[in-house]
């Protein structure tokens, strides 16, 4: 079917959005295929950590969600496999219990996901992306599904990091900075109002909405994320043995699990080593620290005489343009991410060195706010004023409250479709397997 370019109710070119949705869906499936075809069936069905699902569960879950929202929700088609809906309901079965379920075997899971995808692309081609249906206006449902698949691809990449055995994934090294030594340690963000969140980004999820004005006092924030070398100094200064740096729950975690360093680090012959996707290597001093919990980030900040930035501060540092007074989509502007601006999409299998991606810095000179590592903030995950759940409560609303901390900025494992200046991630403060680091801030 041929469509004429028609602006949607938001003034967007719906045909450009259709092309964008197609590209996002195809990119996500290429990555899913890489992550699942790189291991054998035994590895696909094994549970490599009780924290994660078997890879084959993620594969079929991706297909099931696509069927639920695109085939049934958008097109009104009959269910293909209604008997498996419960198996792939993330709220019905915790990750630790999923290996005991009668899951689709690898070949059947691949076939199911492929058949759903074929039908979904036909629906994308034939569906008007305007007309007052919130689920399809501006291609929202297709963008949501592309983001969902990429989020599970990130989850599967975490599983790859947790699995034992030789490396099965490869990627080129990220670019090296050329001016890191001349960068200031921190940047001043002036006080005053700025617009947080969005009411215009077509595929923004409910917790990013609506746009609203926040007044933020002036503060200073690290130019780059905290590095492994800086974190090593915290360790060597007794960071994991000094109770005074830790929140009570964090200190209890340290004592219970006998923590001495970030996850995947170990000491050998006086040197810190780490395991990264099946390879053991020296910890790189100039790379952002990775695989630390919120409690570890908070303890480091206290030790350094600083603090974690609030979510509001982080977004102002990332989006506010002091010259125009407006909020950008990204630190560098409104243009989509490119390879020279941010480390995204599993293009590399590690963060770039601190100070990389000069083309992606904010107007104030803050770097690596998008990509490389998720950044813990001090904020609880809470709704914005005027929040409305859409298209289902379980995406955001059920997680609101003090139990979850907000992370911002994405990581090397996040695709651009699921990463923007307004995107909000959240997790429990004990989580260490995620690709999370942090930067610190301080008051004036």
Short mmCIF file of C-alpha atoms in Angstrom, two decimals:
data_model
loop_
_atom_site.label_atom_id
_atom_site.label_comp_id
_atom_site.label_asym_id
_atom_site.label_seq_id
_atom_site.Cartn_x
_atom_site.Cartn_y
_atom_site.Cartn_z
CA UNK A 1 0.00 0.00 0.00
CA UNK A 2 1.29 3.48 -0.86
CA UNK A 3 0.71 6.35 1.53
CA UNK A 4 0.96 10.05 0.84
CA UNK A 5 2.99 12.05 3.35
CA UNK A 6 0.52 13.44 5.86
CA UNK A 7 1.42 15.39 8.99
CA UNK A 8 -0.03 13.85 12.12
CA UNK A 9 -1.91 15.78 14.76
CA UNK A 10 1.47 16.73 16.26
CA UNK A 11 2.66 18.17 12.94
CA UNK A 12 5.01 15.27 12.23
CA UNK A 13 5.59 13.63 8.86
CA UNK A 14 3.95 10.26 9.38
CA UNK A 15 5.69 8.70 6.39
CA UNK A 16 9.06 9.63 7.84
CA UNK A 17 7.92 8.05 11.09
CA UNK A 18 6.84 4.93 9.20
CA UNK A 19 10.29 4.64 7.66
CA UNK A 20 11.84 5.28 11.06
CA UNK A 21 9.69 2.56 12.64
CA UNK A 22 10.62 0.07 9.94
CA UNK A 23 14.33 0.78 10.37
CA UNK A 24 14.05 0.55 14.17
CA UNK A 25 12.22 -2.79 14.03
CA UNK A 26 14.71 -4.27 11.57
CA UNK A 27 17.70 -3.02 13.55
CA UNK A 28 16.32 -4.52 16.73
CA UNK A 29 15.71 -7.90 15.09
CA UNK A 30 19.22 -7.99 13.65
CA UNK A 31 20.58 -7.49 17.15
CA UNK A 32 18.23 -10.08 18.67
CA UNK A 33 19.41 -12.56 16.04
CA UNK A 34 23.06 -11.85 16.82
CA UNK A 35 22.54 -12.33 20.55
CA UNK A 36 20.64 -15.60 20.15
CA UNK A 37 22.47 -17.15 17.18
CA UNK A 38 25.90 -16.65 18.78
CA UNK A 39 25.29 -19.47 21.28
CA UNK A 40 24.01 -23.04 20.93
CA UNK A 41 20.62 -24.35 22.04
CA UNK A 42 21.95 -25.50 25.40
CA UNK A 43 23.20 -21.99 26.15
CA UNK A 44 19.90 -20.52 24.96
CA UNK A 45 17.84 -22.63 27.35
CA UNK A 46 20.22 -22.44 30.33
CA UNK A 47 19.77 -19.94 33.12
CA UNK A 48 23.15 -18.26 33.45
CA UNK A 49 22.13 -16.36 36.58
CA UNK A 50 19.01 -16.42 38.76
CA UNK A 51 18.91 -12.66 38.16
CA UNK A 52 18.19 -13.21 34.47
CA UNK A 53 15.90 -15.22 32.22
CA UNK A 54 17.11 -17.91 29.83
CA UNK A 55 17.86 -16.24 26.51
CA UNK A 56 15.15 -18.30 24.83
CA UNK A 57 12.54 -16.77 27.16
CA UNK A 58 13.54 -13.27 26.07
CA UNK A 59 13.35 -14.31 22.42
CA UNK A 60 9.78 -15.62 22.64
CA UNK A 61 8.74 -12.79 24.98
CA UNK A 62 9.83 -10.28 22.33
CA UNK A 63 7.59 -12.03 19.81
CA UNK A 64 4.70 -12.33 22.24
CA UNK A 65 4.72 -8.62 23.12
CA UNK A 66 4.86 -7.75 19.43
CA UNK A 67 1.86 -9.98 18.82
CA UNK A 68 -0.09 -8.52 21.75
CA UNK A 69 0.44 -4.89 20.80
CA UNK A 70 0.73 -4.86 17.01
CA UNK A 71 -1.19 -7.87 15.73
CA UNK A 72 -3.94 -7.87 18.33
CA UNK A 73 -3.86 -4.29 19.65
CA UNK A 74 -3.32 -2.32 16.44
CA UNK A 75 -4.77 -4.66 13.81
CA UNK A 76 -7.38 -6.50 15.89
CA UNK A 77 -6.23 -9.94 14.73
CA UNK A 78 -7.03 -13.19 16.49
CA UNK A 79 -4.40 -14.50 18.90
CA UNK A 80 -1.84 -16.77 17.27
CA UNK A 81 -0.77 -18.63 20.40
CA UNK A 82 -3.07 -17.56 23.28
CA UNK A 83 -1.90 -20.49 25.39
CA UNK A 84 1.61 -19.02 25.75
CA UNK A 85 0.58 -15.54 26.91
CA UNK A 86 0.95 -16.47 30.57
CA UNK A 87 4.38 -18.06 30.04
CA UNK A 88 5.77 -14.81 28.72
CA UNK A 89 4.06 -12.44 31.12
CA UNK A 90 6.95 -10.82 32.98
CA UNK A 91 4.74 -9.99 35.96
CA UNK A 92 3.33 -13.48 36.32
CA UNK A 93 6.65 -15.34 36.49
CA UNK A 94 9.79 -13.98 38.22
CA UNK A 95 13.04 -14.50 36.34
CA UNK A 96 14.34 -17.15 38.72
CA UNK A 97 11.33 -19.39 38.01
CA UNK A 98 11.26 -19.12 34.23
CA UNK A 99 13.54 -22.12 33.44
CA UNK A 100 10.93 -24.42 35.00
CA UNK A 101 8.19 -23.23 32.64
CA UNK A 102 7.23 -25.17 29.48
CA UNK A 103 8.92 -22.59 27.26
CA UNK A 104 9.02 -22.78 23.49
CA UNK A 105 12.24 -24.54 22.42
CA UNK A 106 14.73 -22.45 20.42
CA UNK A 107 13.60 -23.43 16.90
CA UNK A 108 9.94 -22.88 17.77
CA UNK A 109 10.67 -19.58 19.50
CA UNK A 110 12.55 -18.34 16.43
CA UNK A 111 9.76 -19.44 14.11
CA UNK A 112 7.09 -17.78 16.25
CA UNK A 113 8.99 -14.48 16.50
CA UNK A 114 9.64 -14.50 12.75
CA UNK A 115 5.98 -15.14 11.87
CA UNK A 116 4.84 -12.36 14.20
CA UNK A 117 7.38 -10.01 12.64
CA UNK A 118 6.21 -10.75 9.10
CA UNK A 119 2.64 -9.91 10.02
CA UNK A 120 3.71 -6.84 12.00
CA UNK A 121 5.53 -5.36 9.00
CA UNK A 122 2.41 -5.80 6.88
CA UNK A 123 0.44 -3.96 9.58
CA UNK A 124 3.00 -1.15 9.67
CA UNK A 125 2.68 -0.75 5.90
CA UNK A 126 -1.11 -0.64 5.91
CA UNK A 127 -1.91 1.34 9.07
CA UNK A 128 -2.62 5.07 9.02
CA UNK A 129 -0.41 6.71 11.62
CA UNK A 130 -2.86 9.48 12.38
CA UNK A 131 -6.57 9.76 13.08
CA UNK A 132 -6.97 10.05 16.81
CA UNK A 133 -6.03 6.54 17.95
CA UNK A 134 -3.36 7.22 20.60
CA UNK A 135 -1.84 3.77 20.18
CA UNK A 136 -1.04 4.35 16.49
CA UNK A 137 -0.78 8.13 16.19
CA UNK A 138 2.75 9.02 15.03
CA UNK A 139 3.53 5.29 14.98
CA UNK A 140 3.68 5.09 18.78
CA UNK A 141 2.92 1.35 19.08
CA UNK A 142 5.61 0.47 16.53
CA UNK A 143 8.14 2.70 18.27
CA UNK A 144 7.18 1.22 21.63
CA UNK A 145 7.74 -2.31 20.32
CA UNK A 146 11.10 -1.40 18.79
CA UNK A 147 12.13 0.09 22.14
CA UNK A 148 10.84 -2.98 23.98
CA UNK A 149 12.89 -5.33 21.81
CA UNK A 150 16.02 -3.24 22.21
CA UNK A 151 15.51 -3.15 25.98
CA UNK A 152 15.40 -6.94 25.98
CA UNK A 153 18.45 -7.02 23.74
CA UNK A 154 20.22 -5.05 26.46
CA UNK A 155 18.93 -7.57 29.00
CA UNK A 156 20.25 -10.41 26.86
CA UNK A 157 23.61 -8.68 26.61
CA UNK A 158 23.69 -8.59 30.41
CA UNK A 159 23.05 -12.34 30.34
CA UNK A 160 25.97 -12.74 27.94
CA UNK A 161 28.17 -10.89 30.43
CA UNK A 162 26.99 -13.16 33.26
CA UNK A 163 27.48 -16.42 31.36
CA UNK A 164 30.69 -18.39 31.83
CA UNK A 165 32.79 -19.74 29.01
CA UNK A 166 34.74 -18.23 26.12
CA UNK A 167 33.80 -15.04 24.34
CA UNK A 168 31.19 -15.32 21.58
CA UNK A 169 30.65 -11.62 20.85
CA UNK A 170 33.12 -9.25 19.23
CA UNK A 171 33.10 -5.54 18.42
CA UNK A 172 35.66 -2.86 17.54
CA UNK A 173 37.20 -0.68 20.21
CA UNK A 174 35.48 2.66 20.92
CA UNK A 175 37.19 5.89 19.84
CA UNK A 176 39.82 7.42 22.10
CA UNK A 177 39.58 11.05 23.23
CA UNK A 178 42.19 13.47 21.97
CA UNK A 179 41.80 16.21 24.57
CA UNK A 180 40.89 14.39 27.78
CA UNK A 181 43.88 15.77 29.69
CA UNK A 182 42.77 19.36 29.08
CA UNK A 183 39.16 18.92 30.22
CA UNK A 184 38.07 20.55 33.50
CA UNK A 185 37.14 18.18 36.29
CA UNK A 186 33.70 19.72 36.67
CA UNK A 187 31.32 22.13 34.97
CA UNK A 188 29.09 24.83 36.45
CA UNK A 189 25.39 24.56 35.65
CA UNK A 190 23.81 27.93 36.39
CA UNK A 191 20.62 28.17 38.41
CA UNK A 192 17.18 28.95 37.07
CA UNK A 193 14.25 27.31 35.32
CA UNK A 194 14.36 24.75 32.54
CA UNK A 195 11.85 22.50 30.80
CA UNK A 196 12.07 18.89 31.96
CA UNK A 197 10.39 15.97 30.19
CA UNK A 198 8.56 16.11 26.87
CA UNK A 199 5.11 16.55 25.41
CA UNK A 200 6.21 16.37 21.76
CA UNK A 201 8.64 13.44 21.36
CA UNK A 202 6.45 10.98 19.39
CA UNK A 203 7.76 7.77 20.93
CA UNK A 204 8.45 9.03 24.44
CA UNK A 205 7.07 6.69 27.09
CA UNK A 206 4.57 7.70 29.74
CA UNK A 207 7.09 8.39 32.53
CA UNK A 208 8.86 10.99 30.34
CA UNK A 209 5.67 13.05 30.04
CA UNK A 210 4.49 15.75 30.30
CA UNK A 211 6.95 18.59 29.82
CA UNK A 212 7.04 20.85 32.85
CA UNK A 213 9.19 23.66 34.19
CA UNK A 214 11.58 23.02 37.07
CA UNK A 215 13.66 25.60 38.91
CA UNK A 216 17.13 24.29 39.72
CA UNK A 217 19.70 26.02 41.94
CA UNK A 218 23.21 26.33 40.50
CA UNK A 219 25.46 23.29 40.96
CA UNK A 220 28.67 21.72 39.69
CA UNK A 221 28.76 18.36 37.93
CA UNK A 222 31.59 16.09 36.75
CA UNK A 223 32.63 16.66 33.15
CA UNK A 224 32.80 12.88 32.61
CA UNK A 225 31.61 9.78 34.47
CA UNK A 226 33.75 8.57 37.37
CA UNK A 227 36.57 6.37 36.07
CA UNK A 228 37.82 2.97 37.18
CA UNK A 229 41.07 4.60 38.28
CA UNK A 230 39.25 7.02 40.55
CA UNK A 231 37.13 4.19 41.91
CA UNK A 232 40.27 2.15 42.61
CA UNK A 233 41.47 4.96 44.87
CA UNK A 234 38.23 4.67 46.81
CA UNK A 235 38.82 0.94 47.20
CA UNK A 236 42.45 1.35 48.25
CA UNK A 237 41.46 3.98 50.82
CA UNK A 238 39.23 1.44 52.55
CA UNK A 239 36.03 2.33 50.76
CA UNK A 240 34.50 -1.11 51.33
CA UNK A 241 35.64 -1.35 54.94
CA UNK A 242 34.60 2.09 56.24
CA UNK A 243 30.99 2.04 57.38
CA UNK A 244 30.78 5.84 57.49
CA UNK A 245 30.55 6.16 53.70
CA UNK A 246 27.59 3.85 53.28
CA UNK A 247 23.84 4.12 53.61
CA UNK A 248 22.73 1.55 56.22
CA UNK A 249 21.17 -0.76 53.61
CA UNK A 250 24.27 -0.49 51.46
CA UNK A 251 26.56 -1.35 54.35
CA UNK A 252 24.39 -4.38 55.10
CA UNK A 253 24.76 -5.45 51.45
CA UNK A 254 28.54 -5.06 51.61
CA UNK A 255 28.77 -7.14 54.77
CA UNK A 256 26.34 -9.85 53.67
CA UNK A 257 27.97 -10.43 50.29
CA UNK A 258 31.55 -9.57 51.36
CA UNK A 259 31.89 -7.01 48.59
CA UNK A 260 35.33 -5.53 47.93
CA UNK A 261 35.05 -4.11 44.39
CA UNK A 262 32.63 -3.70 41.46
CA UNK A 263 31.03 -6.83 40.05
CA UNK A 264 33.33 -8.86 37.77
CA UNK A 265 36.51 -7.36 39.32
CA UNK A 266 39.11 -9.46 41.14
CA UNK A 267 42.62 -8.89 42.47
CA UNK A 268 45.52 -10.95 41.13
CA UNK A 269 49.22 -10.42 41.82
CA UNK A 270 48.59 -6.89 43.01
CA UNK A 271 46.56 -5.91 39.95
CA UNK A 272 42.86 -5.40 39.47
CA UNK A 273 41.44 -7.54 36.66
CA UNK A 274 37.92 -7.83 35.30
CA UNK A 275 35.96 -10.29 33.21
CA UNK A 276 34.21 -8.73 30.22
CA UNK A 277 32.13 -10.91 27.89
CA UNK A 278 34.33 -13.96 28.41
CA UNK A 279 37.68 -12.13 28.36
CA UNK A 280 39.78 -11.38 31.46
CA UNK A 281 41.71 -8.12 31.19
CA UNK A 282 43.33 -5.45 33.37
CA UNK A 283 40.87 -2.88 34.65
CA UNK A 284 41.35 0.22 32.43
CA UNK A 285 42.03 3.20 34.68
CA UNK A 286 40.68 5.83 32.26
CA UNK A 287 37.39 4.10 31.42
CA UNK A 288 34.14 4.89 33.28
CA UNK A 289 33.55 2.46 36.12
CA UNK A 290 30.85 -0.10 35.39
CA UNK A 291 28.74 -2.65 37.29
CA UNK A 292 28.35 -0.71 40.51
CA UNK A 293 25.14 -0.51 42.49
CA UNK A 294 23.49 2.71 43.60
CA UNK A 295 24.82 2.07 47.10
CA UNK A 296 28.38 1.84 45.78
CA UNK A 297 27.96 5.02 43.72
CA UNK A 298 26.51 6.83 46.73
CA UNK A 299 29.35 5.63 48.99
CA UNK A 300 32.00 6.77 46.52
CA UNK A 301 30.38 10.20 46.26
CA UNK A 302 30.37 10.57 50.05
CA UNK A 303 34.00 9.49 50.24
CA UNK A 304 34.89 12.06 47.57
CA UNK A 305 33.11 14.82 49.50
CA UNK A 306 30.48 15.08 46.82
CA UNK A 307 27.05 13.60 46.05
CA UNK A 308 25.10 11.99 43.24
CA UNK A 309 23.22 14.49 41.06
CA UNK A 310 19.47 14.56 41.29
CA UNK A 311 17.53 13.46 38.24
CA UNK A 312 16.49 17.07 37.63
CA UNK A 313 20.11 18.24 37.76
CA UNK A 314 21.22 15.48 35.40
CA UNK A 315 18.59 16.39 32.82
CA UNK A 316 19.34 20.09 33.03
CA UNK A 317 23.04 19.39 32.49
CA UNK A 318 22.15 17.20 29.51
CA UNK A 319 19.44 19.23 27.79
CA UNK A 320 19.47 22.88 28.82
CA UNK A 321 20.90 25.34 26.31
CA UNK A 322 21.78 28.52 28.25
CA UNK A 323 22.09 30.49 25.02
CA UNK A 324 18.53 29.94 23.84
CA UNK A 325 16.94 28.93 27.14
CA UNK A 326 15.34 25.89 25.53
CA UNK A 327 15.72 22.19 26.25
CA UNK A 328 17.32 20.11 23.50
CA UNK A 329 16.47 16.51 22.65
CA UNK A 330 20.11 15.56 23.27
CA UNK A 331 23.15 17.32 24.71
CA UNK A 332 24.45 18.18 21.22
CA UNK A 333 21.11 19.35 19.80
CA UNK A 334 17.96 17.90 18.30
CA UNK A 335 19.59 15.58 15.76
CA UNK A 336 19.49 11.82 16.29
CA UNK A 337 22.62 10.17 17.72
CA UNK A 338 25.49 9.37 15.38
CA UNK A 339 28.60 7.26 15.85
CA UNK A 340 30.76 10.31 16.59
CA UNK A 341 28.40 11.67 19.27
CA UNK A 342 27.59 8.72 21.52
CA UNK A 343 28.52 5.12 22.29
CA UNK A 344 25.20 3.34 21.74
CA UNK A 345 23.68 0.25 20.14
CA UNK A 346 26.28 -2.37 21.07
CA UNK A 347 28.53 -0.79 18.46
CA UNK A 348 31.29 -1.38 21.00
CA UNK A 349 31.33 -3.82 23.90
CA UNK A 350 32.68 -1.41 26.47
CA UNK A 351 32.48 2.26 27.45
CA UNK A 352 34.82 4.67 25.71
CA UNK A 353 37.54 6.36 27.73
CA UNK A 354 36.45 9.31 29.84
CA UNK A 355 36.47 12.44 27.72
CA UNK A 356 35.55 10.76 24.43
CA UNK A 357 32.85 11.99 22.05
CA UNK A 358 33.65 15.69 21.96
CA UNK A 359 30.98 16.04 19.24
CA UNK A 360 28.38 14.89 21.75
CA UNK A 361 29.10 17.29 24.58
CA UNK A 362 26.49 19.63 26.01
CA UNK A 363 26.60 23.43 25.50
CA UNK A 364 28.25 23.65 28.92
CA UNK A 365 30.94 21.14 27.97
CA UNK A 366 29.68 18.06 29.84
CA UNK A 367 30.61 14.86 28.01
CA UNK A 368 29.28 11.31 27.66
CA UNK A 369 25.85 12.14 29.05
CA UNK A 370 24.35 9.85 26.40
CA UNK A 371 25.74 6.33 25.99
CA UNK A 372 28.74 4.58 27.57
CA UNK A 373 27.24 3.91 31.05
CA UNK A 374 23.86 4.33 32.69
CA UNK A 375 24.28 6.95 35.39
CA UNK A 376 22.76 6.54 38.83
CA UNK A 377 21.07 9.64 40.23
CA UNK A 378 20.05 10.33 43.81
CA UNK A 379 16.35 10.45 42.88
CA UNK A 380 13.57 7.99 43.55
CA UNK A 381 11.50 6.97 40.53
CA UNK A 382 8.40 9.15 40.74
CA UNK A 383 5.78 10.45 38.28
CA UNK A 384 5.96 13.91 36.80
CA UNK A 385 3.15 16.37 37.57
CA UNK A 386 0.24 15.50 35.29
CA UNK A 387 1.46 11.94 34.65
CA UNK A 388 -1.01 9.62 32.90
CA UNK A 389 -0.31 5.90 32.45
CA UNK A 390 -0.21 4.85 28.79
CA UNK A 391 -0.71 2.38 27.29
CA UNK A 392 -0.62 0.19 30.42
CA UNK A 393 0.02 0.76 34.14
CA UNK A 394 2.68 -1.93 34.37
CA UNK A 395 5.21 -0.05 32.26
CA UNK A 396 5.89 2.68 34.84
CA UNK A 397 3.21 3.29 37.41
CA UNK A 398 3.62 0.11 39.42
CA UNK A 399 7.32 0.93 39.97
CA UNK A 400 6.86 4.46 41.31
CA UNK A 401 8.08 5.00 44.86
CA UNK A 402 11.19 4.94 47.02
CA UNK A 403 12.21 1.37 46.17
CA UNK A 404 13.66 2.25 42.76
CA UNK A 405 16.35 4.77 41.87
CA UNK A 406 16.51 6.62 38.56
CA UNK A 407 19.30 6.05 36.04
CA UNK A 408 19.89 8.35 33.10
CA UNK A 409 21.75 8.57 29.82
CA UNK A 410 21.88 5.03 28.50
CA UNK A 411 24.94 2.83 28.00
CA UNK A 412 26.90 1.22 25.18
CA UNK A 413 24.30 -1.56 25.37
CA UNK A 414 21.33 0.75 24.68
CA UNK A 415 20.08 1.44 21.18
CA UNK A 416 19.37 5.00 20.11
CA UNK A 417 15.65 4.25 19.75
CA UNK A 418 15.49 3.67 23.51
CA UNK A 419 17.76 6.52 24.57
CA UNK A 420 17.16 10.27 24.54
CA UNK A 421 17.63 13.23 26.84
CA UNK A 422 14.28 12.63 28.51
CA UNK A 423 14.49 8.83 28.79
CA UNK A 424 14.20 7.49 32.34
CA UNK A 425 15.47 4.12 33.50
CA UNK A 426 15.04 2.79 37.02
CA UNK A 427 16.23 -0.13 39.10
CA UNK A 428 16.69 -1.37 42.63
CA UNK A 429 19.67 0.23 44.41
CA UNK A 430 21.30 -3.19 44.91
CA UNK A 431 21.57 -3.94 41.18
CA UNK A 432 25.13 -4.53 39.97
CA UNK A 433 24.77 -6.62 36.81
CA UNK A 434 23.37 -3.72 34.79
CA UNK A 435 25.71 -1.52 32.73
CA UNK A 436 25.64 1.29 35.28
CA UNK A 437 28.19 3.81 36.46
CA UNK A 438 27.77 7.38 37.70
CA UNK A 439 29.11 10.90 37.89
CA UNK A 440 29.10 13.15 40.94
CA UNK A 441 27.96 16.69 41.71
CA UNK A 442 28.25 19.29 44.44
CA UNK A 443 26.50 22.41 45.61
CA UNK A 444 28.05 25.83 45.11
#
